[in-house]
Each structure stands twice: as C-alpha cells, then as structure tokens.
Coordinates of C-alpha atoms in Angstrom, one line a residue:
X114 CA 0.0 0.0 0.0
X115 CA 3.1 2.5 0.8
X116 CA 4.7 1.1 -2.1
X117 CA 2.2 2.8 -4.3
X118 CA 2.9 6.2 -3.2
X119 CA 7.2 5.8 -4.7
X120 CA 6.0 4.7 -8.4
X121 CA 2.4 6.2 -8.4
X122 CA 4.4 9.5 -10.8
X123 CA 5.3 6.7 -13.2
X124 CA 2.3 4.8 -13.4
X125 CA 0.1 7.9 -13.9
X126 CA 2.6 8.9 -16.4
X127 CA 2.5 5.8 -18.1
X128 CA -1.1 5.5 -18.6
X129 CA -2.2 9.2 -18.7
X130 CA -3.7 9.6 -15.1
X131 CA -1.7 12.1 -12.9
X132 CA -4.9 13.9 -11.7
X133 CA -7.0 10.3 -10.6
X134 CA -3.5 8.9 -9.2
X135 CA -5.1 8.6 -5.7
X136 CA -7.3 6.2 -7.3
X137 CA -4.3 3.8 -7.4
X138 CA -4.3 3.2 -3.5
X139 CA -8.4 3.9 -3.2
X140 CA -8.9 0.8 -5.5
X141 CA -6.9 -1.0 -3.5
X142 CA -8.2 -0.6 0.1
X143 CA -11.9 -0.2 -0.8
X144 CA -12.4 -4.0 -1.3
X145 CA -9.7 -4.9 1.5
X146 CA -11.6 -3.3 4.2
X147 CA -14.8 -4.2 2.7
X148 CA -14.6 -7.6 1.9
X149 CA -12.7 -9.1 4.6
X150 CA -15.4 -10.0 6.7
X151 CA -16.4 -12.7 3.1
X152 CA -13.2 -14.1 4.2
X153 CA -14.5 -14.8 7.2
X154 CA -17.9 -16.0 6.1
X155 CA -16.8 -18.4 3.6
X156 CA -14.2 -19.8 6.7
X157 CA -17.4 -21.3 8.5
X158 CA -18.9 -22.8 5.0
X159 CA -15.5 -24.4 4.0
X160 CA -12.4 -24.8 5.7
X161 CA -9.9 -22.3 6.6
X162 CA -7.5 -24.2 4.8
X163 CA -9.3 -24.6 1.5
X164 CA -9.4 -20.8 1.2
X165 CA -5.7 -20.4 0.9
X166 CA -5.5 -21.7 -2.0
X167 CA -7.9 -19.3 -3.8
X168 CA -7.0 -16.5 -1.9
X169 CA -3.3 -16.2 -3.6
X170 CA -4.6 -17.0 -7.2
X171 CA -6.6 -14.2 -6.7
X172 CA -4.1 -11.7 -5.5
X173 CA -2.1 -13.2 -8.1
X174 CA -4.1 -12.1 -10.7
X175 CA -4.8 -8.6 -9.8
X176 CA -1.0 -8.5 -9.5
X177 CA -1.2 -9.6 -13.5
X178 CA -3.9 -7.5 -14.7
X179 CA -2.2 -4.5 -12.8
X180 CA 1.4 -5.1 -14.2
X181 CA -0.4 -5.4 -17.4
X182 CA -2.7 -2.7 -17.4
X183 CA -2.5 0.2 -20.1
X184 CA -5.4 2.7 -19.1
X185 CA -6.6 4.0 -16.2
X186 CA -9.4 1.3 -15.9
X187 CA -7.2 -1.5 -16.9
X188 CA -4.8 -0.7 -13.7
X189 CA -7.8 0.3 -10.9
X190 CA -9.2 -3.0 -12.0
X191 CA -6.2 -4.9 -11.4
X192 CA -5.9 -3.1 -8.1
X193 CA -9.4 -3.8 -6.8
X194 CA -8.5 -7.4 -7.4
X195 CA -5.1 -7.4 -5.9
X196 CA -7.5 -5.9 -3.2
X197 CA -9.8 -8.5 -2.7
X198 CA -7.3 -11.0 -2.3
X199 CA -5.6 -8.9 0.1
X200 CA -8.8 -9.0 2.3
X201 CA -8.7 -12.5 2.1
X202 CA -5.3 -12.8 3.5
X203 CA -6.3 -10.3 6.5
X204 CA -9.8 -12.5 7.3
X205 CA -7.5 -15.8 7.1
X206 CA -4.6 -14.6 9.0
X207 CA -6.8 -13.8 12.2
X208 CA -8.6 -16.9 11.8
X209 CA -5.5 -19.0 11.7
X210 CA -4.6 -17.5 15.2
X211 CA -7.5 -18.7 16.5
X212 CA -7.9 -21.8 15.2
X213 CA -4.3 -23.1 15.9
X214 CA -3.3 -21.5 19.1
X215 CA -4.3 -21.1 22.9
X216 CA -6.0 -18.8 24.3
X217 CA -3.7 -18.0 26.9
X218 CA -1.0 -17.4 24.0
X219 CA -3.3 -15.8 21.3
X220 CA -2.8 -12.2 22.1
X221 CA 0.6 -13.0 21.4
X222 CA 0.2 -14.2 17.8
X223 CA -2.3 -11.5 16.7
X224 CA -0.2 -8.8 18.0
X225 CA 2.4 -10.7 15.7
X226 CA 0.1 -10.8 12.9
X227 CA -0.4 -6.9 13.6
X228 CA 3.4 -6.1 13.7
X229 CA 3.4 -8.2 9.9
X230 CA 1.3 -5.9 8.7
X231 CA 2.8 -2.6 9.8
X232 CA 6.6 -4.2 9.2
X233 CA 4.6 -4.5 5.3
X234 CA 3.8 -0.5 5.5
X235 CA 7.2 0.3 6.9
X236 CA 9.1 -1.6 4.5
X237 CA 6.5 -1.5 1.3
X238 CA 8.2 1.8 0.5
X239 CA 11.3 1.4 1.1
X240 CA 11.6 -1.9 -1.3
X241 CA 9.5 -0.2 -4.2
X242 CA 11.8 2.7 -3.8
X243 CA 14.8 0.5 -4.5
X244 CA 13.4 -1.3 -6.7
X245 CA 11.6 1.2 -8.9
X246 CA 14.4 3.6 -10.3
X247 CA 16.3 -0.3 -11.1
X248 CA 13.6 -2.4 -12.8
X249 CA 10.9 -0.3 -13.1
X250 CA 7.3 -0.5 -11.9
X251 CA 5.7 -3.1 -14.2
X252 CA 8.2 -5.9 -13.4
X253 CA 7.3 -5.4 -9.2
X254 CA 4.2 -6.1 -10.0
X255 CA 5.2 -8.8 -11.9
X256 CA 7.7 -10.6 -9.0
X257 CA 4.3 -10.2 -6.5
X258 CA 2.4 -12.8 -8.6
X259 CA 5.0 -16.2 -7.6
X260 CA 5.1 -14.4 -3.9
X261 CA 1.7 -15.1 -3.6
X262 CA 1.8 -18.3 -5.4
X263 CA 4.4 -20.0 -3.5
X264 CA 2.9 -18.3 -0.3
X265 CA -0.6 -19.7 -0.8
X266 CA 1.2 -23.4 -1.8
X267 CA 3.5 -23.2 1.4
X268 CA 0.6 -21.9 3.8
X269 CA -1.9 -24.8 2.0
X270 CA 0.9 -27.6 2.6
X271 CA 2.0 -26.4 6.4
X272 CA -1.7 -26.1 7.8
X273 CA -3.4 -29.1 9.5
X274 CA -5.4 -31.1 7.3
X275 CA -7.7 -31.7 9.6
X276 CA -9.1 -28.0 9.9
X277 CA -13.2 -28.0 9.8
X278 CA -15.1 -24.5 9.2
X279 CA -15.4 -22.2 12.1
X280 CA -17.7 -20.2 13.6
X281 CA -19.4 -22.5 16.3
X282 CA -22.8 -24.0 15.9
X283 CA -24.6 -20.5 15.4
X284 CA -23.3 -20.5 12.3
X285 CA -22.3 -23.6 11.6
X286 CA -25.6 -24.7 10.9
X287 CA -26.7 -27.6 8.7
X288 CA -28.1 -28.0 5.1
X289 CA -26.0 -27.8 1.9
X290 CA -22.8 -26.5 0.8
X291 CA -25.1 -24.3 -1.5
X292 CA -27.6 -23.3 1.1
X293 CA -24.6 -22.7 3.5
X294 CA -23.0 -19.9 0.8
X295 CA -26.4 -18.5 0.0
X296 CA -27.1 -16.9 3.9
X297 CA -23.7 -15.3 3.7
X298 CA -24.4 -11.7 3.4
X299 CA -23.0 -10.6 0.1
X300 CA -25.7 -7.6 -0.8
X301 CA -24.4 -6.3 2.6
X302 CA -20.6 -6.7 1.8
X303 CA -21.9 -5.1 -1.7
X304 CA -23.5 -2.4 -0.2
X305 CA -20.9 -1.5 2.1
X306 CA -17.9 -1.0 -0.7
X307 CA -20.6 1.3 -2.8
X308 CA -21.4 3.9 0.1
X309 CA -17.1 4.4 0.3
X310 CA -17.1 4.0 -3.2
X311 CA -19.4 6.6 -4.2
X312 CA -18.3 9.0 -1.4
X313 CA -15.3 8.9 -3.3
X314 CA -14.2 12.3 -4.6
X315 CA -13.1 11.7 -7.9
X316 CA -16.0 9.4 -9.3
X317 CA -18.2 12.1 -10.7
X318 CA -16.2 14.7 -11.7
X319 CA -15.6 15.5 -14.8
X320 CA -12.3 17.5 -13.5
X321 CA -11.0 15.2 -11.3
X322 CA -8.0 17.7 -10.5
X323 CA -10.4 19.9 -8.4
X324 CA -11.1 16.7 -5.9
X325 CA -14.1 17.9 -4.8
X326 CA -17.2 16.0 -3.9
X327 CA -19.8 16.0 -6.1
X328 CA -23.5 16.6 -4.9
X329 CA -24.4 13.3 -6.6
X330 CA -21.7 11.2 -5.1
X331 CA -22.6 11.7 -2.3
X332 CA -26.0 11.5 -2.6
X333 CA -25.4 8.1 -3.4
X334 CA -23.3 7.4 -0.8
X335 CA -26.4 8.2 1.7
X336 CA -28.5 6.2 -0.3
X337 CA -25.9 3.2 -0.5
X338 CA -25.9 3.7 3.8
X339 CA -29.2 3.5 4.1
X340 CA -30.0 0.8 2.1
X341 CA -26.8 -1.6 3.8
X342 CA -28.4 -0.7 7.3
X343 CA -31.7 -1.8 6.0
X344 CA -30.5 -5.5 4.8
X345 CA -28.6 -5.8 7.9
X346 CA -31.1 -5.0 9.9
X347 CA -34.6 -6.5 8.2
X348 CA -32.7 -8.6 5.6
X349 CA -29.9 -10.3 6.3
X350 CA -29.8 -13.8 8.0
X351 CA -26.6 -13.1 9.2
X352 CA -25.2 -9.6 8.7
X353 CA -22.0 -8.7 7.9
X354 CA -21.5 -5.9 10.6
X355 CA -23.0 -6.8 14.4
X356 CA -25.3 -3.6 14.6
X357 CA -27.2 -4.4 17.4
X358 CA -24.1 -4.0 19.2
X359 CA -24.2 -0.2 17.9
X360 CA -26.9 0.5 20.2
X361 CA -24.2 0.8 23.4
X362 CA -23.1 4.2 23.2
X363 CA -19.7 3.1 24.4
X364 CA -19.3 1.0 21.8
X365 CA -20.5 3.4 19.1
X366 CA -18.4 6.2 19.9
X367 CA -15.3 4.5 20.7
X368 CA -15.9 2.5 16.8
X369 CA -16.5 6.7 15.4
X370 CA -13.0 7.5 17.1
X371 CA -11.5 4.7 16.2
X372 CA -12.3 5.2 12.6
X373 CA -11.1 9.0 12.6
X374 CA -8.0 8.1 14.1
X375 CA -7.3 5.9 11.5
X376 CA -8.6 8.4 9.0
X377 CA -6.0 10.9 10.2
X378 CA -3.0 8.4 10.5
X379 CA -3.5 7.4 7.3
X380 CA -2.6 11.3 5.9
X381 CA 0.6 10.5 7.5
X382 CA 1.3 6.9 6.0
X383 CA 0.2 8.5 2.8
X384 CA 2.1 11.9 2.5
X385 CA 5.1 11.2 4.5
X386 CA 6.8 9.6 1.7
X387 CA 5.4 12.4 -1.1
X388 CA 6.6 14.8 1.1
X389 CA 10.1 13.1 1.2
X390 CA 10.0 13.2 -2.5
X391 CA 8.6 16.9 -3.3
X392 CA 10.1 18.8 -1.0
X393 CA 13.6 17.1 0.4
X394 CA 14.2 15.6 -3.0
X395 CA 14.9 12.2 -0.9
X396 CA 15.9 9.8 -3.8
X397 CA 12.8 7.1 -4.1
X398 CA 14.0 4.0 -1.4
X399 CA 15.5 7.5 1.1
X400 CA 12.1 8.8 0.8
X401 CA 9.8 5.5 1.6
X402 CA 12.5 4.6 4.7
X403 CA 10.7 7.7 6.6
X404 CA 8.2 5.8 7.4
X405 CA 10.3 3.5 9.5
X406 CA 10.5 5.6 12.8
X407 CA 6.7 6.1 12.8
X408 CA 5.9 2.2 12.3
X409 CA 8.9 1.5 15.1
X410 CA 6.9 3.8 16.9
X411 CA 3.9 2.4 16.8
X412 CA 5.3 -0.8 18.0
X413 CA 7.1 0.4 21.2
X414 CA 4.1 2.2 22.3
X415 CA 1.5 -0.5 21.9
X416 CA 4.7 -3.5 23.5
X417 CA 5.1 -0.7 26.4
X418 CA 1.6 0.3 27.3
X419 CA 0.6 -3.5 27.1
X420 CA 3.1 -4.6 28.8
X421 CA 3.3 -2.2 31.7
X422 CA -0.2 -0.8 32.0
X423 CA -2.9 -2.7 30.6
X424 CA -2.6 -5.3 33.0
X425 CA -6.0 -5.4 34.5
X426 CA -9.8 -5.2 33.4
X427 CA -11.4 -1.6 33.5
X428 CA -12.2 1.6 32.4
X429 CA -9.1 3.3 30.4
X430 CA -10.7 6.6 29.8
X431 CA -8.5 9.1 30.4
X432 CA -5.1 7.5 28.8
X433 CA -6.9 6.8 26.2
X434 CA -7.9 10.7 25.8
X435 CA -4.2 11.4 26.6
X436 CA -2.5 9.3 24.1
X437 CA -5.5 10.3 21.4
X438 CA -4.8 14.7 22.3
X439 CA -0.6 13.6 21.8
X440 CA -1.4 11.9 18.4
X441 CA -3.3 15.0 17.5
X442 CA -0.9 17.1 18.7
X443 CA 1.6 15.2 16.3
X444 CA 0.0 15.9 13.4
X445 CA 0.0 19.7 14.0
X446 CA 3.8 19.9 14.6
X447 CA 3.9 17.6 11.6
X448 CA 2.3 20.4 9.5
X449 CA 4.3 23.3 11.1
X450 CA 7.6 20.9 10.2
X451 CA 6.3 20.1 6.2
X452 CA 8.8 23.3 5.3
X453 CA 11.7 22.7 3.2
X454 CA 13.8 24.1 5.2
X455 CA 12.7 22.4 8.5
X456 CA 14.9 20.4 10.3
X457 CA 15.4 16.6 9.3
X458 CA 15.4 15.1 12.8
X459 CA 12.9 17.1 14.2
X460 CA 11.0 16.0 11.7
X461 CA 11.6 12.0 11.8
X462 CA 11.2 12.7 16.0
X463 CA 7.2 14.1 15.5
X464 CA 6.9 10.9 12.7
X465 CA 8.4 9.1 15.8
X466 CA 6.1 10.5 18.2
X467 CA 2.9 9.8 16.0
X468 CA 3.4 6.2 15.8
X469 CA 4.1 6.2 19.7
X470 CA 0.5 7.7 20.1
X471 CA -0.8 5.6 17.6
X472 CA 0.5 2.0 19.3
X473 CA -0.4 3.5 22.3
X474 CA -4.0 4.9 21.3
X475 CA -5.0 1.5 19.6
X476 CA -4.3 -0.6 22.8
X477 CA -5.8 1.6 25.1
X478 CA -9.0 2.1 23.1
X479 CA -9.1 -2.1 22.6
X480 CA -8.7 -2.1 26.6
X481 CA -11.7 0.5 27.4
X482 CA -13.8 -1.2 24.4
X483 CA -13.8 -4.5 26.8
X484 CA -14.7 -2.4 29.4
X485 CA -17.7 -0.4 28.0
X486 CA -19.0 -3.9 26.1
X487 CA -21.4 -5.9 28.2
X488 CA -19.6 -9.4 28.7
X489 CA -21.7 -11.3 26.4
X490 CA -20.5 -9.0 23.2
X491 CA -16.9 -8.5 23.8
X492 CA -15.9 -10.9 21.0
X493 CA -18.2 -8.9 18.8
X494 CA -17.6 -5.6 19.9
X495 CA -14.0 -6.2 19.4
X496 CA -14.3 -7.4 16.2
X497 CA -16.2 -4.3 15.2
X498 CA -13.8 -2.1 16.5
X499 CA -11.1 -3.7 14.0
X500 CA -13.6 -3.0 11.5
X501 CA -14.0 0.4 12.0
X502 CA -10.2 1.2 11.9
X503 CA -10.1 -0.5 8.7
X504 CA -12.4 2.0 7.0
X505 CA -9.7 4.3 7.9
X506 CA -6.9 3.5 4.9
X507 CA -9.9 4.5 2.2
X508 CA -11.5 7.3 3.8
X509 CA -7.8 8.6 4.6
X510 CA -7.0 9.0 1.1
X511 CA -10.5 10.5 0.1
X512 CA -10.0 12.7 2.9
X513 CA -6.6 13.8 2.3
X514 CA -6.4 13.5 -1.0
X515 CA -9.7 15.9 -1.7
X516 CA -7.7 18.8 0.3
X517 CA -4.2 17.8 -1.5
X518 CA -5.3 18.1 -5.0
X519 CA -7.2 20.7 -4.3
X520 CA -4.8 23.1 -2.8
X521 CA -1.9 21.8 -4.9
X522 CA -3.7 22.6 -7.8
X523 CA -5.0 26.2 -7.1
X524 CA -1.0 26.4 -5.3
X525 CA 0.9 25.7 -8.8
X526 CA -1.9 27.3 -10.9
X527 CA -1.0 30.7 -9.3
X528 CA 2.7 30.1 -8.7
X529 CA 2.8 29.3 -12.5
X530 CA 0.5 32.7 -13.5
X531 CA 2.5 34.6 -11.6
X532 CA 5.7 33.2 -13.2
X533 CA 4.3 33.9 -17.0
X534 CA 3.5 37.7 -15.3
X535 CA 6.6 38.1 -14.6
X536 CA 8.2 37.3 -17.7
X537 CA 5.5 39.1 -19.7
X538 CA 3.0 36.7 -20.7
X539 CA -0.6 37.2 -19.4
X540 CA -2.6 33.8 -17.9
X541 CA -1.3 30.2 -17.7
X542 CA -0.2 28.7 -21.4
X543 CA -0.4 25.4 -22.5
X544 CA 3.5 24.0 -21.1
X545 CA 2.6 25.1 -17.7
X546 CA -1.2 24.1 -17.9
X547 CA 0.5 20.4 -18.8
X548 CA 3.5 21.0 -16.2
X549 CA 0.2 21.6 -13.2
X550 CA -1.7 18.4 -14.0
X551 CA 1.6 15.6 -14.4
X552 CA 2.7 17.5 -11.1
X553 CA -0.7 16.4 -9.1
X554 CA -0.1 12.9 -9.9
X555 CA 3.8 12.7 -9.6
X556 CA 5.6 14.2 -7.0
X557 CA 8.9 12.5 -8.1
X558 CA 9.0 15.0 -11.4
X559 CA 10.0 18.1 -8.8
X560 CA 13.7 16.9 -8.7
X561 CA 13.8 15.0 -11.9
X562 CA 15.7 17.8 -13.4
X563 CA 12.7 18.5 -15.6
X564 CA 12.1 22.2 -14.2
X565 CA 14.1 25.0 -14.1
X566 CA 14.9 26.8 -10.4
X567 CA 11.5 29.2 -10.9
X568 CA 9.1 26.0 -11.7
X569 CA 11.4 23.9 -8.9
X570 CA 10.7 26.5 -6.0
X571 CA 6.9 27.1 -7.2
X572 CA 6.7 23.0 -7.3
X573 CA 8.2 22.4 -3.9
X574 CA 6.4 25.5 -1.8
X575 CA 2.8 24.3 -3.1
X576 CA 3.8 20.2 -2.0
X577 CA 4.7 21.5 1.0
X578 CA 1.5 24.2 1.4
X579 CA -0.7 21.6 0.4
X580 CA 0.7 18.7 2.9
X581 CA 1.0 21.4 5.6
X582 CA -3.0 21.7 5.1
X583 CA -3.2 18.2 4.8
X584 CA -1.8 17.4 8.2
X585 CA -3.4 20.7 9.8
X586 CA -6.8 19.0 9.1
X587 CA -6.0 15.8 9.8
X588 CA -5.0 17.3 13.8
X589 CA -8.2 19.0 13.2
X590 CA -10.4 15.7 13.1
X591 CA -8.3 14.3 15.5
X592 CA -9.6 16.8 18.0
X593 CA -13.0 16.3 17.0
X594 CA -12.7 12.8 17.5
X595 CA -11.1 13.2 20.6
X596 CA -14.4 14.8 22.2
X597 CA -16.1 11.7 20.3
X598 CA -14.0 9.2 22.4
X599 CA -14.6 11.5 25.8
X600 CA -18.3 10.8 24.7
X601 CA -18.1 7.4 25.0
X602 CA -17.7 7.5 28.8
X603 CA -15.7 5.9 31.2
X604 CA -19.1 3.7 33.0
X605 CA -19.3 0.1 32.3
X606 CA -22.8 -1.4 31.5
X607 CA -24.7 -3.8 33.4
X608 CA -23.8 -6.9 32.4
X609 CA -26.9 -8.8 30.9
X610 CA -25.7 -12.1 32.1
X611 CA -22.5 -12.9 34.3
X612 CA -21.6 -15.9 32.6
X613 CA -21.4 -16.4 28.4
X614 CA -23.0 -19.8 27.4
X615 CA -21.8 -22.0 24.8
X616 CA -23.8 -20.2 21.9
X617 CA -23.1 -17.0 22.9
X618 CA -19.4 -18.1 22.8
X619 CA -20.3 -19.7 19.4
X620 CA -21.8 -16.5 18.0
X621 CA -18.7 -14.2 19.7
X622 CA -16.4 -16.2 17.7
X623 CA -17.9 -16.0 14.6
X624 CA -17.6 -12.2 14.6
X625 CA -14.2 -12.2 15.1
X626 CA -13.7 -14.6 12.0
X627 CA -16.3 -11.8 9.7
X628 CA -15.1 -8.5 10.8
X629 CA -11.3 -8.4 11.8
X630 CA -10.3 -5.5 9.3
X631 CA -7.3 -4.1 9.1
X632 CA -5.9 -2.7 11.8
X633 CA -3.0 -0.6 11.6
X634 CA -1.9 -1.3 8.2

C-alpha cells in the first residue's frame, strides 16, 4: 500500500492519469476493508485451509492484470483485485490465530500478525523505492504474482489437514454447501464498498484535478448507507456488521473514534513519503525509509503500554484521551515541520512520536472497548472495533487527497501565472497548464531535473503548502474525534448475564472470523 505512493508518478505517467493517481491506492483498500469480513464467512462454510489456495490465485491475478494494465481502468481494476485478495489474506490470518493457538497465547500471535502488517507498510516503501528507479514498476508487480503463489502453496501444505469450518454452531448450521454460501451476506458486503465508493471524490467529476465531492456522489453514498443498514437490519440472516451492538453508546463512539484516528493516521502513512520526495528531493528508497520511525513507533508504544499498564480489566478513559490529544498534537507539529527548510530530525522525532501515540491509542481504546462492552459481546464488539479502523486506509486517502489536490492545484496554478507575469505573458499557457496536472499525480517530477529553479521552487512550496493543510486538518479531526471518544464515557454497562454460554461463545467467535479489518496497516 506504501509502495504505491514511490511509483504512483510513473504509473500515472504511463497511462495518462496524474490527476486520478489517488485512485491507485483507493482501489486497493476499498475492497480490502470491505470484503474481509467474506473471508470470514466463507471460513465457517469451507475450511480455513481450502481458502488459501484461492486467496493467492486471486491476488495473483490482480498483480497480473495491474502489471499489465494500459489505461486508467485497466490498472484500478487490477488493483481492486489485488484488493480483494488482500482482504482474504487479512480474514484468514486472524482466523488462523485462533484456530491453531491457545488462548492463553493468542494475544501474542495476533499482536504478531499486527506487527506483519505494519513491518509491510514500513518496509512496502522502502523496497518499491529500490526497486523502482532499477527495474521499473511493471516488473514489481510482476515478481508479487510467484510471492503469492508460492505463499498460498506453502501456507496450504503447512496447515493441519484436519481443519473444519469455524464459527461454532450458530453459524455452523446444517443444510448444503449451496444453502450454506447463499445466507452469507453478500448484498451487505456489496453495499458496504458502494457507500465508500461513491463517497469517493473523484467518481463524478468531470475535472477530477479539483477533488471535490460532487452533490451526486454523495448522494449516493447516503443512499448506499441507508440501504446496507436496512438488509442488515430487516434482511440479512446473518449480517456482515454486528449492529445491534451499535446500540451501546460506548461502543459506538469508541468504533466513530477509532475510525477517525485511523482516518488521520492514514494522511501520515500516505504523504510522509510524497513529502520526502517533493520537498527534500529524498531519492525514491530514502524517501519510503521515513516511514520506519513512525511504524517502530507504533510498535514500542503498543509492546510498552501492554506490557506495563494494561494489566487489568477496566475503564481506560482518560489515557486513552491522553494518548488520542498527543497523536493529534503530532499531526500539527507535523504540519508546522512540512517546510523545506525544516529540520530533518525534528521532523523523523514528531513521525516518531505519531506512531508512539498511535500504538499506544490502539491498545488503550481495545482495553476500554472491553470495558464499556457488556460481557456477552466482547468478542463482537471487538471485532467491530477492528472493522472500523479498517475503513480508515480508504477514507484517509479520500479525505486527504480531496484537500491535497485541491490546494496543490490552485498552489501551482497561481505560482505558475505569476511566473508567466513576470516574464511578460498574461494567464497560464499550455506548457505550464500540462506542467500543473503531471505535477498532481507525480511528486517525483520536482527533482527529476525537468524544471528550471523558478518551476522547482513554485513545485516544492505548493507540496509543502498543500501537505501542511493536509496534516493541519487531519489534527483537526483528531480533535474532534477526541471529544467523540470522551463521549463514550468511562461507565461500564450492566452486564446482561455474568456468565457467556456456549452459543453465545459460538456467535462471539464467529464475529471475530467476519469483521477483523485491518488494523493498523
């Protein structure tokens, strides 16, 4: 996912695209945080271990249709696949943890699996940034199709045989292999992908350089919400998303902050790297290595506060507030930092400190979630609560990316009038009408030697005005989402029964297998 933002220049070069670029890493995480929960649907029809298989053919082949792709279509098509497979491997990993180990040691191996996937956005950019300027960007895509091959063969061969489908008796209910797939909620799972799809920014306009949201878009996406809670609530045998659940306001509000923490971390996974790029002129694997400190981070705080502090059942309220206000307060330094001239350190010690929050934040919100949740929906509330911060990667991007473009544009349009004043010319002409809309899409052509020293300067003050903004509102929502967690309150609720039975165990289960999103990553 990283990766994307060291070749995304090329790629949008390549196929004609530099104003939709965000679409490259939109198409991707729309159907991963969407259709994980399938994953975990079709685990209690067939067994884990059958899905494997699948799973890597399929993100095989949007690794194939991607490298190959031509157009614009061709390569958001390959990435939607690539996608989908990827949600797959998300669903499958959790439920692998908690098929094969104990419970005592299962925390263990899902903060593992967590640390896998945020090692894969620490190191994603660094190894496209090597790789790109040496073999290009087709031919990575390319090397990703036997990686997944050979992964899906080795998982299928080292797994137990002898793995049945999950979910417990609740769901593991009898009748047909047919009549099993048909109760899986796939107009939900469907539903759910359209209302981020169409709130999209880029999908209806016919400029898509001014990222703005267009009055139809999202119209639709209200109409795509209403319609998903309606199946899952009067429809749908078994729905993808727990809402019942939503009906604690602890649980509710603590999901909401959740999701615009994620949101706002996102920005930073996102621009870090472009702002490496155009405005350091950091060479492409210097550039992606940035995001190193931050992901460290983000390790040592969730390790220390788990080790050291969340020891004990109860309420967590007001570290979790604490942690939340630092991480906001990161991304507002980061946006005073985002200069040119700014120091370098400083800099990677505020990355730093925003992954510290962020490992921190996650584990205390997971602790206070337990405590807020009444005991018989722990497993589901949990499960819901990964779900939540995996609508962060694609709303991050919309998000961000609407306020990027926007200001980048309206930043270089002006830089590059005032320029053509300057030498006499009146308006923008055609070179630098062309120079404003490659720039949007490919942050890499600031140093490429390309520009002169007037078109450089212009280039690197709007990247860094428009990331500045980008990081200003992202601490912005942070805030707001702060008051959103304070909202969630600090009282646990009446348990409705003191002891879970078997079913409710059952059903417990089942939700984490559906909804474990993405977490971090």
């Amino acid at each position: 996912m990283s990766g994307m933002t060291m070749i995304q220049g090329q790629v949008a070069e390549d196929i004609d695209a530099h104003a939709a670029a965000s679409w490259f890493t939109a198409a991707y995480l729309i159907p991963l945080s969407s259709f994980a929960s399938l994953s975990g649907r079709l685990a209690t029809v067939f067994s884990p271990r059958s899905l494997v298989l699948p799973v890597g053919a399929l993100y095989a082949l949007g690794s194939l249709v991607t490298a190959c792709a031509t157009s614009f279509a061709g390569l958001v098509l390959g990435r939607a696949v690539a996608g989908t497979g990827g949600a797959g491997v998300l669903g499958l990993c959790v439920i692998f943890v908690l098929e094969l180990t104990t419970r005592r040691r299962r925390g263990l191996f899902i903060a593992l699996v967590n640390t896998g996937f945020t090692v894969g956005v620490a190191f994603g950019a660094v190894v496209y940034g090597a790789l790109f300027p040496v073999i290009g960007w087709r031919p990575i895509f390319i090397w990703q199709i036997p990686v997944s091959l050979i992964g899906g063969i080795v998982s299928f061969i080292s797994l137990p045989s002898s793995m049945q489908p999950g979910g417990g008796d609740l769901l593991h209910k009898p009748g047909t292999t047919t009549q099993k797939l048909a109760r899986i909620d796939y107009l939900g799972a469907f539903l759910l992908a359209s209302t981020k799809l169409a709130w999209h920014p880029w999908l209806f306009n016919a400029n898509p350089a001014t990222a703005d949201i267009h009055p139809v878009s999202l119209c639709l996406s209200l109409v795509s919400l209403a319609a998903f809670l309606f199946v899952e609530y009067r429809v749908a045998a078994d729905p993808i998303i727990p809402l019942p659940v939503l009906s604690s306001r602890g649980v509710l509000f603590s999901c909401l902050a959740q999701l615009g923490l994620m949101t706002a971390r996102w920005t930073l996974l996102f621009y870090t790297p472009i702002y490496m790029l155009a405005v350091r002129g950091a060479a492409p694997a210097r550039a992606g290595s940035v995001l190193i400190p931050t992901n460290a981070g983000f390790g040592i705080g969730g390790f220390v506060v788990g080790a050291l502090h969340v020891r004990r059942a109860g309420s967590f309220w007001l570290p979790t507030l604490l942690v939340s206000a630092v991480f906001a307060l990161s991304l507002f330094l980061m946006g005073l930092v985002a200069a040119p001239t700014a120091p370098m350190p400083l800099f990677v010690a505020i990355v730093f400190l925003n992954g510290l929050a962020t490992g921190a934040a996650l584990n205390y919100s997971l602790a206070h979630l337990l405590h807020l949740s009444p005991k018989d929906t722990e497993y589901v509330s949990t499960s819901l609560l990964g779900t939540f911060r995996g609508f962060g990667g694609s709303f991050g991007t919309a998000i961000g990316g609407g306020i990027f473009l926007r200001t980048l544009k309206q930043a270089l349009t002006i830089g590059f009038a005032d320029l053509e004043g300057h030498h006499g010319h009146e308006g923008l002409s055609p070179k630098h009408a062309r120079l404003v809309t490659r720039l949007l899409g490919a942050p890499g052509l600031v140093f490429s030697g390309e520009l002169n020293i007037e078109e450089q300067n212009i280039a690197i003050n709007g990247y860094s005005g428009a990331i500045r903004d980008v990081w200003h509102a992202a601490a912005l929502l942070s805030v707001i989402f702060v008051a959103v967690q304070a909202a969630a309150g600090w009282t646990a609720p009446e348990d409705r029964n003191h002891k879970c039975d078997a079913e409710e165990e059952n059903q417990a289960h089942a939700a984490v297998l559906e909804n474990e999103g993405v977490g971090e990553a």
